[in-house]
Each structure stands twice: as C-alpha cells, then as structure tokens.
Tab-separated table of C-alpha atoms and ligand atoms in Angstrom:
chain	number	residue	atom	x	y	z
A	1435	MET	CA	-0.040	33.272	-13.616
A	1436	TYR	CA	0.196	30.181	-15.838
A	1437	ASP	CA	-2.641	29.108	-18.139
A	1438	PHE	CA	-2.319	25.472	-17.071
A	1439	ALA	CA	-0.563	23.780	-14.162
A	1440	VAL	CA	-0.130	20.089	-14.973
A	1441	VAL	CA	0.293	17.788	-11.970
A	1442	GLY	CA	2.218	14.623	-12.888
A	1443	VAL	CA	4.467	14.062	-15.901
A	1444	GLY	CA	3.588	10.509	-16.973
A	1445	PRO	CA	2.286	9.894	-20.509
A	1446	ALA	CA	-0.987	11.798	-19.924
A	1447	GLY	CA	0.623	14.869	-18.310
A	1448	ALA	CA	3.520	15.059	-20.750
A	1449	ARG	CA	1.213	14.721	-23.738
A	1450	PHE	CA	-1.206	17.370	-22.469
A	1451	ALA	CA	1.662	19.740	-21.573
A	1452	ARG	CA	3.160	19.319	-25.036
A	1453	ARG	CA	-0.089	19.919	-26.908
A	1454	ALA	CA	-1.208	22.838	-24.706
A	1455	ALA	CA	2.207	24.537	-24.952
A	1456	ALA	CA	2.279	24.001	-28.713
A	1457	ALA	CA	-1.122	25.724	-28.879
A	1458	GLY	CA	0.483	28.811	-27.321
A	1459	HIS	CA	-0.553	28.368	-23.681
A	1460	ASP	CA	1.746	29.083	-20.772
A	1461	VAL	CA	2.210	25.670	-19.127
A	1462	VAL	CA	4.032	24.448	-16.022
A	1463	ALA	CA	4.240	20.660	-15.506
A	1464	LEU	CA	5.199	19.332	-12.074
A	1465	GLU	CA	6.576	15.850	-11.435
A	1466	LYS	CA	7.130	14.735	-7.872
A	1467	GLY	CA	10.096	12.482	-8.581
A	1468	GLU	CA	12.319	11.728	-11.514
A	1469	ILE	CA	10.385	11.337	-14.753
A	1470	GLY	CA	9.708	7.681	-15.618
A	1471	THR	CA	10.506	6.309	-12.169
A	1472	PRO	CA	9.639	4.216	-10.281
A	1473	LEU	CA	8.642	1.735	-12.979
A	1474	ALA	CA	5.247	0.033	-12.495
A	1475	CYS	CA	4.199	-0.856	-16.035
A	1476	SER	CA	4.823	-3.479	-18.731
A	1477	GLY	CA	4.979	-0.958	-21.560
A	1478	HIS	CA	3.030	-3.332	-23.819
A	1479	VAL	CA	1.206	-1.058	-26.241
A	1480	SER	CA	-0.413	-1.115	-29.650
A	1481	THR	CA	1.657	0.174	-32.553
A	1482	ASP	CA	-0.391	3.423	-32.318
A	1483	ILE	CA	2.233	4.515	-29.786
A	1484	TRP	CA	4.495	5.641	-32.625
A	1485	GLU	CA	2.086	8.457	-33.476
A	1486	TYR	CA	3.012	10.100	-30.161
A	1487	VAL	CA	6.820	10.060	-30.231
A	1488	PRO	CA	9.392	11.430	-32.689
A	1489	ASP	CA	10.347	8.941	-35.427
A	1490	ALA	CA	13.954	8.924	-34.240
A	1491	ALA	CA	12.912	7.554	-30.819
A	1492	GLU	CA	11.201	4.442	-32.187
A	1493	SER	CA	14.250	2.186	-32.426
A	1494	GLU	CA	15.505	3.326	-28.991
A	1495	LEU	CA	12.190	2.607	-27.284
A	1496	ARG	CA	11.147	-0.657	-28.926
A	1497	GLN	CA	12.284	-3.826	-27.164
A	1498	ASN	CA	10.172	-6.359	-29.034
A	1499	ARG	CA	7.376	-6.807	-31.561
A	1500	VAL	CA	4.360	-8.950	-30.670
A	1501	ARG	CA	1.838	-10.384	-33.103
A	1502	GLY	CA	-0.375	-12.411	-30.833
A	1503	ALA	CA	-1.420	-13.753	-27.452
A	1504	ARG	CA	-1.721	-17.356	-26.284
A	1505	PHE	CA	-4.599	-17.602	-23.828
A	1506	HIS	CA	-4.582	-20.345	-21.204
A	1507	VAL	CA	-7.368	-21.222	-18.810
A	1508	GLY	CA	-4.716	-22.771	-16.534
A	1509	GLY	CA	-1.024	-22.188	-15.886
A	1510	PRO	CA	2.042	-22.788	-18.087
A	1511	GLY	CA	1.872	-26.125	-19.879
A	1512	SER	CA	-1.939	-26.042	-20.053
A	1513	ARG	CA	-3.611	-25.982	-23.457
A	1514	SER	CA	-3.164	-22.643	-25.218
A	1515	TYR	CA	-5.592	-20.807	-27.496
A	1516	PRO	CA	-3.682	-18.468	-29.835
A	1517	PHE	CA	-5.075	-15.175	-31.145
A	1518	TYR	CA	-2.812	-13.578	-33.735
A	1519	LYS	CA	-2.240	-11.438	-36.771
A	1520	ARG	CA	0.359	-11.941	-39.474
A	1521	GLU	CA	1.979	-8.601	-38.668
A	1522	ALA	CA	2.862	-6.976	-35.321
A	1523	VAL	CA	-0.200	-5.928	-33.306
A	1524	SER	CA	1.725	-4.466	-30.435
A	1525	ASN	CA	5.177	-3.512	-29.244
A	1526	VAL	CA	6.959	-3.949	-25.965
A	1527	ILE	CA	8.695	-0.688	-25.140
A	1528	ASP	CA	11.062	0.764	-22.568
A	1529	ARG	CA	8.505	2.536	-20.397
A	1530	VAL	CA	11.012	4.665	-18.434
A	1531	GLU	CA	12.482	6.015	-21.669
A	1532	LEU	CA	8.990	6.548	-23.101
A	1533	ASP	CA	8.157	8.936	-20.246
A	1534	ARG	CA	11.467	10.764	-20.680
A	1535	THR	CA	10.900	11.091	-24.418
A	1536	LEU	CA	7.356	12.437	-23.961
A	1537	ALA	CA	8.551	14.921	-21.311
A	1538	GLU	CA	11.297	16.123	-23.639
A	1539	CYS	CA	8.677	16.716	-26.347
A	1540	ALA	CA	6.724	18.835	-23.839
A	1541	ARG	CA	9.845	20.858	-23.009
A	1542	GLU	CA	10.623	21.399	-26.679
A	1543	ALA	CA	7.062	22.659	-27.224
A	1544	GLY	CA	7.691	25.278	-24.530
A	1545	ALA	CA	6.261	23.743	-21.348
A	1546	ASP	CA	8.139	24.441	-18.111
A	1547	VAL	CA	8.667	20.826	-16.947
A	1548	ARG	CA	10.047	20.490	-13.409
A	1549	GLU	CA	11.093	17.321	-11.597
A	1550	GLY	CA	11.262	17.043	-7.804
A	1551	HIS	CA	8.082	19.150	-7.445
A	1552	THR	CA	5.351	17.470	-5.392
A	1553	VAL	CA	1.941	19.123	-5.324
A	1554	THR	CA	0.693	18.892	-1.738
A	1555	GLY	CA	-2.424	21.061	-1.838
A	1556	ILE	CA	-4.821	22.602	-4.363
A	1557	GLU	CA	-7.374	25.330	-3.900
A	1558	GLU	CA	-9.898	26.347	-6.547
A	1559	ARG	CA	-10.798	30.041	-6.498
A	1560	ASP	CA	-13.217	31.979	-8.719
A	1561	ASP	CA	-10.563	33.021	-11.228
A	1562	ARG	CA	-7.617	30.654	-10.592
A	1563	VAL	CA	-6.227	27.578	-8.908
A	1564	VAL	CA	-3.540	27.830	-6.242
A	1565	LEU	CA	-1.106	24.935	-5.836
A	1566	GLU	CA	1.095	24.292	-2.834
A	1567	VAL	CA	4.259	22.600	-4.019
A	1568	SER	CA	7.031	20.930	-2.069
A	1569	VAL	CA	10.368	21.212	-3.893
A	1570	ALA	CA	13.099	18.642	-3.420
A	1571	GLY	CA	16.585	20.180	-3.235
A	1572	ARG	CA	19.222	18.969	-5.650
A	1573	ASP	CA	22.880	18.558	-4.678
A	1574	GLY	CA	24.498	21.984	-4.572
A	1575	ASP	CA	21.093	23.637	-5.016
A	1576	ASP	CA	19.835	25.942	-2.296
A	1577	GLY	CA	16.358	26.019	-3.776
A	1578	GLY	CA	15.165	29.360	-5.073
A	1579	THR	CA	11.975	30.783	-6.448
A	1580	ALA	CA	10.814	29.716	-9.871
A	1581	THR	CA	9.371	32.019	-12.503
A	1582	GLY	CA	5.665	32.573	-11.928
A	1583	ALA	CA	5.910	31.247	-8.393
A	1584	THR	CA	6.219	32.761	-4.949
A	1585	GLY	CA	7.530	31.047	-1.853
A	1586	SER	CA	10.573	30.060	0.089
A	1587	VAL	CA	13.212	27.373	-0.335
A	1588	GLY	CA	11.543	23.956	-0.131
A	1589	THR	CA	8.008	25.110	-0.900
A	1590	GLU	CA	6.380	27.146	-3.626
A	1591	THR	CA	2.947	28.480	-4.408
A	1592	ILE	CA	2.027	28.242	-8.069
A	1593	GLU	CA	-1.003	29.895	-9.621
A	1594	ALA	CA	-2.719	28.973	-12.854
A	1595	ARG	CA	-6.043	29.492	-14.539
A	1596	MET	CA	-6.645	25.745	-14.533
A	1597	VAL	CA	-5.083	22.566	-13.179
A	1598	ALA	CA	-4.749	19.291	-15.090
A	1599	GLY	CA	-4.667	16.335	-12.686
A	1600	CYS	CA	-2.443	13.826	-14.500
A	1601	ASP	CA	-1.128	12.395	-11.267
A	1602	GLY	CA	-1.979	8.740	-11.695
A	1603	PRO	CA	-4.325	6.314	-9.970
A	1604	VAL	CA	-4.001	7.760	-6.465
A	1605	SER	CA	-4.550	11.295	-7.674
A	1606	ARG	CA	-3.874	14.117	-5.225
A	1607	VAL	CA	-5.796	16.525	-7.459
A	1608	ARG	CA	-8.849	14.237	-7.501
A	1609	ARG	CA	-8.805	13.729	-3.748
A	1610	SER	CA	-7.986	17.332	-2.757
A	1611	LEU	CA	-10.911	18.634	-4.784
A	1612	GLY	CA	-13.334	15.929	-3.656
A	1613	MET	CA	-13.831	14.543	-7.164
A	1614	PRO	CA	-15.311	11.020	-7.411
A	1615	GLU	CA	-13.100	7.922	-7.305
A	1616	PRO	CA	-12.749	5.275	-10.080
A	1617	GLY	CA	-15.074	2.289	-9.912
A	1618	GLU	CA	-12.349	-0.112	-8.822
A	1619	THR	CA	-8.591	-0.277	-8.305
A	1620	LEU	CA	-6.647	-3.469	-9.036
A	1621	HIS	CA	-3.211	-4.273	-7.662
A	1622	GLY	CA	-0.634	-5.083	-10.375
A	1623	VAL	CA	2.807	-6.641	-9.871
A	1624	LEU	CA	5.594	-7.624	-12.217
A	1625	ALA	CA	9.233	-8.717	-12.248
A	1626	PHE	CA	11.879	-9.776	-14.741
A	1627	ASP	CA	13.990	-12.743	-15.726
A	1628	ASP	CA	17.115	-11.623	-17.640
A	1629	ALA	CA	17.155	-14.460	-20.205
A	1630	PRO	CA	16.662	-12.797	-23.627
A	1631	ASP	CA	13.521	-13.801	-25.518
A	1632	ASP	CA	12.427	-12.273	-28.812
A	1633	GLY	CA	9.348	-14.486	-29.201
A	1634	ASP	CA	6.391	-12.752	-30.801
A	1635	PHE	CA	3.579	-14.069	-28.569
A	1636	VAL	CA	2.649	-13.037	-25.051
A	1637	ASP	CA	1.064	-15.616	-22.738
A	1638	VAL	CA	-2.100	-14.793	-20.824
A	1639	HIS	CA	-3.219	-17.067	-17.970
A	1640	LEU	CA	-6.777	-16.663	-16.683
A	1641	THR	CA	-5.597	-17.815	-13.268
A	1642	ALA	CA	-5.695	-14.529	-11.301
A	1643	PRO	CA	-9.100	-13.749	-9.734
A	1644	ARG	CA	-11.190	-11.490	-12.050
A	1645	PHE	CA	-8.113	-10.657	-14.139
A	1646	PHE	CA	-5.077	-12.512	-15.501
A	1647	ALA	CA	-1.393	-13.282	-15.198
A	1648	TRP	CA	1.050	-12.706	-18.056
A	1649	ARG	CA	4.428	-13.551	-19.564
A	1650	ILE	CA	5.885	-10.977	-21.950
A	1651	PRO	CA	9.038	-11.595	-24.034
A	1652	ARG	CA	11.057	-8.358	-24.042
A	1653	GLY	CA	13.850	-9.194	-26.485
A	1654	ASP	CA	17.315	-8.560	-25.036
A	1655	ALA	CA	15.689	-7.022	-21.944
A	1656	GLY	CA	14.561	-10.514	-20.867
A	1657	VAL	CA	11.122	-11.801	-19.954
A	1658	GLU	CA	8.528	-10.131	-17.771
A	1659	TYR	CA	6.099	-12.022	-15.542
A	1660	GLY	CA	3.192	-10.232	-13.929
A	1661	LEU	CA	-0.421	-10.245	-12.854
A	1662	ALA	CA	-3.146	-8.044	-11.453
A	1663	ALA	CA	-5.980	-8.835	-9.072
A	1664	PRO	CA	-8.637	-7.025	-7.037
A	1665	PRO	CA	-7.924	-5.682	-3.535
A	1666	GLY	CA	-7.908	-8.345	-0.848
A	1667	GLU	CA	-6.113	-10.905	-3.052
A	1668	ASP	CA	-2.570	-11.850	-2.058
A	1669	VAL	CA	-0.795	-10.787	-5.270
A	1670	THR	CA	2.635	-11.800	-3.974
A	1671	GLU	CA	1.421	-15.330	-3.348
A	1672	LEU	CA	-0.235	-15.468	-6.773
A	1673	PHE	CA	2.961	-14.107	-8.344
A	1674	ASP	CA	5.115	-16.744	-6.618
A	1675	ALA	CA	2.747	-19.443	-7.877
A	1676	LEU	CA	3.117	-18.091	-11.433
A	1677	THR	CA	6.926	-17.951	-11.433
A	1678	ASP	CA	7.197	-21.319	-9.643
A	1679	ALA	CA	5.010	-22.852	-12.341
A	1680	TYR	CA	7.315	-21.351	-15.002
A	1681	ASP	CA	10.294	-22.454	-12.905
A	1682	VAL	CA	12.033	-19.051	-13.115
A	1683	GLU	CA	13.751	-16.701	-10.684
A	1684	THR	CA	12.827	-13.043	-11.163
A	1685	ASP	CA	14.173	-9.758	-9.876
A	1686	ARG	CA	13.330	-6.007	-9.978
A	1687	PHE	CA	9.858	-6.596	-8.486
A	1688	CYS	CA	7.476	-3.659	-9.178
A	1689	SER	CA	3.992	-2.953	-7.954
A	1690	GLY	CA	1.302	-0.433	-8.859
A	1691	ALA	CA	-2.390	0.394	-8.881
A	1692	ILE	CA	-4.644	-0.031	-11.929
A	1693	PRO	CA	-7.845	2.040	-11.836
A	1694	ILE	CA	-10.776	0.589	-13.758
A	1695	GLY	CA	-14.054	2.337	-14.490
A	1696	PRO	CA	-14.064	6.132	-14.900
A	1697	PRO	CA	-16.199	8.104	-12.440
A	1698	ASP	CA	-19.261	10.009	-13.660
A	1699	THR	CA	-17.317	13.252	-13.799
A	1700	VAL	CA	-13.612	14.042	-14.163
A	1701	THR	CA	-13.946	17.832	-14.134
A	1702	SER	CA	-14.739	20.473	-11.526
A	1703	ASP	CA	-14.777	24.299	-11.601
A	1704	ARG	CA	-11.169	24.795	-12.754
A	1705	ALA	CA	-9.736	21.305	-12.658
A	1706	PHE	CA	-9.819	18.290	-14.935
A	1707	LEU	CA	-8.354	14.801	-14.732
A	1708	ILE	CA	-6.575	12.901	-17.508
A	1709	GLY	CA	-5.166	9.368	-17.691
A	1710	ASP	CA	-5.168	7.034	-14.701
A	1711	ALA	CA	-6.394	9.883	-12.476
A	1712	ALA	CA	-9.608	9.682	-14.544
A	1713	ALA	CA	-9.446	5.853	-14.849
A	1714	GLN	CA	-9.153	6.171	-18.629
A	1715	THR	CA	-7.903	2.587	-18.951
A	1716	LYS	CA	-8.837	-0.586	-20.803
A	1717	PRO	CA	-10.847	-2.726	-18.331
A	1718	PHE	CA	-9.728	-5.978	-20.012
A	1719	THR	CA	-5.956	-5.295	-19.863
A	1720	GLY	CA	-5.473	-2.414	-17.415
A	1721	GLY	CA	-3.519	-0.583	-20.139
A	1722	GLY	CA	-3.842	3.185	-19.938
A	1723	ILE	CA	-0.927	4.706	-21.852
A	1724	LEU	CA	-2.765	5.237	-25.123
A	1725	TYR	CA	-6.204	6.020	-23.662
A	1726	GLY	CA	-4.597	8.657	-21.418
A	1727	MET	CA	-2.816	10.297	-24.330
A	1728	THR	CA	-5.970	10.149	-26.452
A	1729	ALA	CA	-7.842	11.999	-23.700
A	1730	ALA	CA	-4.926	14.449	-23.327
A	1731	ASP	CA	-5.313	15.404	-26.980
A	1732	VAL	CA	-9.043	15.949	-26.499
A	1733	ALA	CA	-8.322	18.167	-23.473
A	1734	ALA	CA	-5.761	20.223	-25.394
A	1735	ASP	CA	-8.157	20.645	-28.320
A	1736	ARG	CA	-11.241	21.523	-26.281
A	1737	ILE	CA	-10.231	23.366	-23.101
A	1738	ASP	CA	-9.714	27.120	-23.117
A	1739	PRO	CA	-8.089	28.052	-19.783
A	1740	ALA	CA	-9.919	31.396	-19.800
A	1741	GLU	CA	-13.309	29.691	-20.247
A	1742	PRO	CA	-14.223	27.169	-17.521
A	1743	ALA	CA	-17.378	26.275	-19.486
A	1744	THR	CA	-15.093	24.484	-22.005
A	1745	LEU	CA	-14.406	21.804	-19.370
A	1746	ALA	CA	-17.789	20.353	-20.332
A	1747	ASP	CA	-16.504	20.021	-23.915
A	1748	TYR	CA	-13.589	17.958	-22.649
A	1749	GLU	CA	-15.880	15.778	-20.543
A	1750	ALA	CA	-18.120	15.094	-23.537
A	1751	GLY	CA	-15.219	14.796	-25.979
A	1752	TRP	CA	-13.149	12.154	-24.211
A	1753	ARG	CA	-16.243	10.078	-23.481
A	1754	ALA	CA	-17.194	10.233	-27.172
A	1755	GLU	CA	-13.713	8.850	-28.000
A	1756	LEU	CA	-13.379	6.219	-25.271
A	1757	ALA	CA	-16.597	5.431	-23.368
A	1758	THR	CA	-17.885	2.773	-25.805
A	1759	GLU	CA	-14.484	1.072	-25.927
A	1760	ILE	CA	-14.328	1.079	-22.121
A	1761	ARG	CA	-17.852	-0.345	-21.885
A	1762	LEU	CA	-17.043	-3.151	-24.345
A	1763	GLY	CA	-13.726	-3.750	-22.585
A	1764	LYS	CA	-15.659	-4.308	-19.376
A	1765	LEU	CA	-17.713	-7.020	-21.108
A	1766	ILE	CA	-14.539	-8.774	-22.276
A	1767	ARG	CA	-13.189	-8.678	-18.731
A	1768	ALA	CA	-16.391	-10.275	-17.409
A	1769	CYS	CA	-15.442	-13.367	-19.482
A	1770	TYR	CA	-12.345	-13.838	-17.278
A	1771	SER	CA	-14.724	-14.845	-14.485
A	1772	LEU	CA	-16.825	-17.350	-16.463
A	1773	PRO	CA	-16.685	-21.015	-15.398
A	1774	GLU	CA	-13.607	-22.737	-16.874
A	1775	PRO	CA	-15.533	-25.111	-19.197
A	1776	VAL	CA	-17.327	-22.105	-20.710
A	1777	GLN	CA	-14.011	-20.265	-21.119
A	1778	ARG	CA	-12.537	-23.251	-22.951
A	1779	VAL	CA	-15.476	-23.474	-25.359
A	1780	GLY	CA	-15.351	-19.705	-26.005
A	1781	LEU	CA	-11.594	-19.597	-26.512
A	1782	ARG	CA	-11.693	-22.592	-28.840
A	1783	ALA	CA	-14.440	-20.956	-30.914
A	1784	LEU	CA	-12.804	-17.537	-31.150
A	1785	SER	CA	-9.073	-18.326	-31.371
A	1786	GLY	CA	-7.111	-18.116	-34.593
A	1787	GLU	CA	-6.215	-15.234	-36.836
A	1788	ILE	CA	-7.990	-12.062	-35.742
A	1789	GLY	CA	-8.773	-8.697	-37.271
A	1790	VAL	CA	-9.094	-6.743	-34.042
A	1791	HIS	CA	-7.222	-3.683	-32.745
A	1792	MET	CA	-5.957	-4.229	-29.215
A	1793	ASP	CA	-7.119	-0.791	-28.002
A	1794	ARG	CA	-10.528	-0.981	-29.651
A	1795	PRO	CA	-12.831	-3.776	-28.500
A	1796	SER	CA	-15.386	-2.375	-30.966
A	1797	SER	CA	-13.163	-3.759	-33.769
A	1798	PHE	CA	-14.179	-7.205	-32.501
A	1799	PHE	CA	-17.613	-6.453	-33.942
A	1800	SER	CA	-16.267	-5.141	-37.254
A	1801	ARG	CA	-17.598	-6.655	-40.467
A	1802	LYS	CA	-14.167	-8.160	-41.192
A	1803	GLN	CA	-13.946	-9.879	-37.831
A	1804	LEU	CA	-17.543	-11.117	-37.880
A	1805	ARG	CA	-16.999	-12.536	-41.388
A	1806	ARG	CA	-13.956	-14.415	-40.114
A	1807	LEU	CA	-15.886	-15.822	-37.161
A	1808	LEU	CA	-18.778	-16.941	-39.321
A	1809	SER	CA	-16.443	-18.664	-41.764
B	1912	FAD	C1	1.706	-3.696	-13.218
B	1912	FAD	C2	1.201	-2.728	-14.264
B	1912	FAD	C3	1.398	-3.014	-15.613
B	1912	FAD	C4	0.917	-2.128	-16.596
B	1912	FAD	N1	1.137	-2.435	-17.902
B	1912	FAD	C5	0.672	-1.607	-18.874
B	1912	FAD	C6	0.901	-1.875	-20.251
B	1912	FAD	O1	1.548	-2.868	-20.603
B	1912	FAD	N2	0.407	-1.014	-21.172
B	1912	FAD	C7	-0.316	0.101	-20.818
B	1912	FAD	O2	-0.777	0.840	-21.696
B	1912	FAD	N3	-0.520	0.391	-19.508
B	1912	FAD	C8	-0.049	-0.428	-18.543
B	1912	FAD	N4	-0.255	-0.122	-17.224
B	1912	FAD	C9	-0.996	1.084	-16.901
B	1912	FAD	C10	-0.134	2.316	-17.150
B	1912	FAD	O3	1.034	2.230	-16.379
B	1912	FAD	C11	-0.923	3.573	-16.795
B	1912	FAD	O4	-2.196	3.518	-17.419
B	1912	FAD	C12	-0.200	4.840	-17.242
B	1912	FAD	O5	1.025	4.957	-16.586
B	1912	FAD	C13	-1.061	6.051	-16.924
B	1912	FAD	O6	-0.369	7.219	-17.270
B	1912	FAD	P1	-0.658	8.561	-16.454
B	1912	FAD	O7	0.217	9.583	-17.074
B	1912	FAD	O8	-2.109	8.787	-16.362
B	1912	FAD	O9	-0.198	8.233	-14.960
B	1912	FAD	P2	1.234	7.847	-14.413
B	1912	FAD	O10	2.038	7.180	-15.445
B	1912	FAD	O11	0.979	7.140	-13.127
B	1912	FAD	O12	1.907	9.246	-14.125
B	1912	FAD	C14	1.500	10.036	-13.047
B	1912	FAD	C15	2.685	10.870	-12.622
B	1912	FAD	O13	2.255	11.783	-11.615
B	1912	FAD	C16	3.256	11.894	-10.650
B	1912	FAD	N5	2.608	12.388	-9.423
B	1912	FAD	C17	1.751	11.731	-8.607
B	1912	FAD	N6	1.360	12.526	-7.594
B	1912	FAD	C18	1.994	13.721	-7.772
B	1912	FAD	C19	1.991	14.941	-7.047
B	1912	FAD	N7	1.266	15.087	-5.914
B	1912	FAD	N8	2.773	15.967	-7.490
B	1912	FAD	C20	3.519	15.822	-8.630
B	1912	FAD	N9	3.551	14.682	-9.353
B	1912	FAD	C21	2.786	13.637	-8.934
B	1912	FAD	C22	3.802	10.473	-10.526
B	1912	FAD	O14	5.111	10.467	-9.975
B	1912	FAD	C23	3.788	10.024	-11.983
B	1912	FAD	O15	4.994	10.292	-12.651
B	1912	FAD	C24	0.223	-0.965	-16.212
B	1912	FAD	C25	0.043	-0.661	-14.863
B	1912	FAD	C26	0.533	-1.534	-13.882
B	1912	FAD	C27	0.337	-1.206	-12.436
C-alpha cells in the first residue's frame, strides 16, 4: 500500500508528489493523459516560480519578462492606465514544459509518476483509500499490473493511506467523495498570433463581464489573446470581439475552467484537495499555479499519512498562507464591475510605478505602497 496516491500531475500534484517523496513517503502520482496537455493556461506567473524549478530549467521555460500591465476600461486604442515596476514583476513561461519539468522533479525525488492513468472511482475506508484506475494502453504495450496495484489489463485498483486530489477544477476526487464545490467557476479561453513580440507590458481590458480580457506578449512564441467570464456568457463571441478589435487572426484556441472561491473544507477522512481542485486561485486574475504549489508545500509539511488528524493541520495551514490574499483578491475583482466612470477615476489615481507583488494583494497595503500613493 502506498502512503499517498496523488490524482492529477499538474503543478499542484507534481509539487506535492515531489515534496512527499523527498520526505521519505511512498508516493504514486496518476495523470490521466500526457503531462502538460492539453494546454489551457497563459503561464503568466510571478518571478517566484523560479523557486520551484531547477536553475537549469529557467532559460528553457521563460518566454518573456513582464514589468507591468496597461489597464483599459475599453478595448484596444482606448486610454491606458499603466501599472509598472522598473524590474520584471512576472514572467511568461512555457506552461507545457513547466508541467513536464515539475513531474520530472517528482520522479527524481522517488515518486512513481504514471501517465495514461485515469482515476474513475475512489472509496474511503477506515484505514485506507481504494482507487479504481483506468489505464490507457501504449503502442506495443499489453498493459500489465503495476507495483502496489492489483487488477487486469486496462484497469487497476490502487490502495494508499491517503489520496491527494490534485485533479483540477472539475475534480473527480472532490465529486466522488461529496466534498463541497468552489464558490464559482469562470470559463477561460485563449489563442495565439505567431508574430513575435518581446514587449514588457501586458494589456488588460475590463471589457469581459465581471472579469477581463488580456493580451500577453510571449517573445518569439508570439502574442496571446484571452479572456474569462462567468457561466452563461458567450466567451467565443467576446473573444471574437477582442481579436477583431486588435485586428488579428489567432489559432490554437484553448479553453478551460477557472475555479474561484475555496469551499469551507478541502479535506475529508483520508482525502485532501490541492490547487484548482480546492479553488486555491487568485480571484482577481484566475492564476493558480503558485497558490497551488504553495498549498502543496503546506500539505507535504503538515500531513502524516498514518495520522488522519493531521489533515486539520493542512486545512489550517494553507488558509493561514493564502486565505487573506484570496479575500483581498476578491475585493480587487469587485472593482472590475464598478461603473466605468468610477473605474477611470480609480485607475487614474492608482496607476504609475507600484510596489506590489502580483501574488500578494496584501502588498498593496504595505507601508511602501501607501507612501507612494500618498505622495
Ligand atoms: C484560460 C486560462 C488561463 C490561465 N492562465 C493562468 C496564468 O497565466 N497563470 C496562472 O498562475 N494560472 C493560470 N490559469 C490557472 C492555472 O491553469 C491553474 O490554476 C493551474 O493549472 C492549477 O494547477 P493544478 O495542478 O491544481 O490543476 P491542473 O493544472 O488542472 O492539473 C490537474 C491535472 O489532473 C489531471 N486529472 C484530472 N482528472 C483526473 C483523473 N480522474 N485521473 C487522473 N488525472 C486527472 C488533469 O489531466 C491535469 O493534468 C489559467 C487558467 C485558464 C483556464
């Protein structure tokens, strides 16, 4: 029996698998498809990302450096309100390669990382969890039974002391175990124009209902256009309006869910959620890569697979790290829905050089930032 079965090998699952394996636990990590695919993410992250990957990977993963954002109340061509630093505040990275790099780190730490393994059912028992897993055959592979697993070709049963649900916004672990859903799920879309652009500002248009549309320069990888909006909005129509206004043709259209607002609990008897499965995202950007990995570290530090009572330590620990930032991020997002004249006044008053960290809305209230605003 494994100590931990990790369902989903995105950033949260890979990070937890790496840290738990490095701590000496026996870890299996199951990914339903090929790690990193399909892409549904901009990979726009604060420079904190480099604390999570080997130094050698940095130049491979980085596509562009960004030092600010131009906010617009309207579309392209409308007045812009720049927020910036003198140095890079964020990086645009190759998200597919990020996932592969993080999964490789988990393997090197000793985790048994398997692709083509879809978890289809989970049962919590008194002393273990039992996972039903559907295994995709590879060419020339007649299946087989993996170490620590029983079952026939095509399906396996895997047992572990605990299960980590790192399986994204539409989490099978969360739903199978009847754990509560996130507060809200937005629909995000993006696509690319191949023209290289190494500009160091992203553009943010407050034109999508209750969220925003964006343009991200990705260096030689081109330019990304995207937006997110609540359910019921026609995101394709909004996306066409955005790219028409920019007068660009895009391809490689991607689409994904963005959970906002963590539920009251993300743990049960022998299961815990990390990352998008737990809605550990920034409400004002939808970004979840760094919050998910932050929570993964808390889980690896606090949870003892032999002691279910330690799940409460994880629940308290990740909220201590992220709950205030998420609450403040929700307030920032509320400003996206203010009347346009109020938005213009606010943006004009606040724009300029900033001292804030893009993952920490609390830095907006730092002494340094408040001094700048008052001056
Ligand atoms: C349009 C869009 C743009 C975004 N842009 C950014 C951004 O710029 N910066 C940022 O920080 N965040 C961004 N995000 C959010 C970011 O993608 C997520 O927060 C992040 O991927 C969450 O990581 P995760 O590991 O929790 O989940 P995921 O990355 O979703 O990984 C979950 C993994 O679980 C696997 N899985 C699911 N079900 C099963 C199962 N039953 N069995 C086995 N495996 C399973 C999936 O295949 C997947 O690989 C964006 C999201 C969208 C939709």
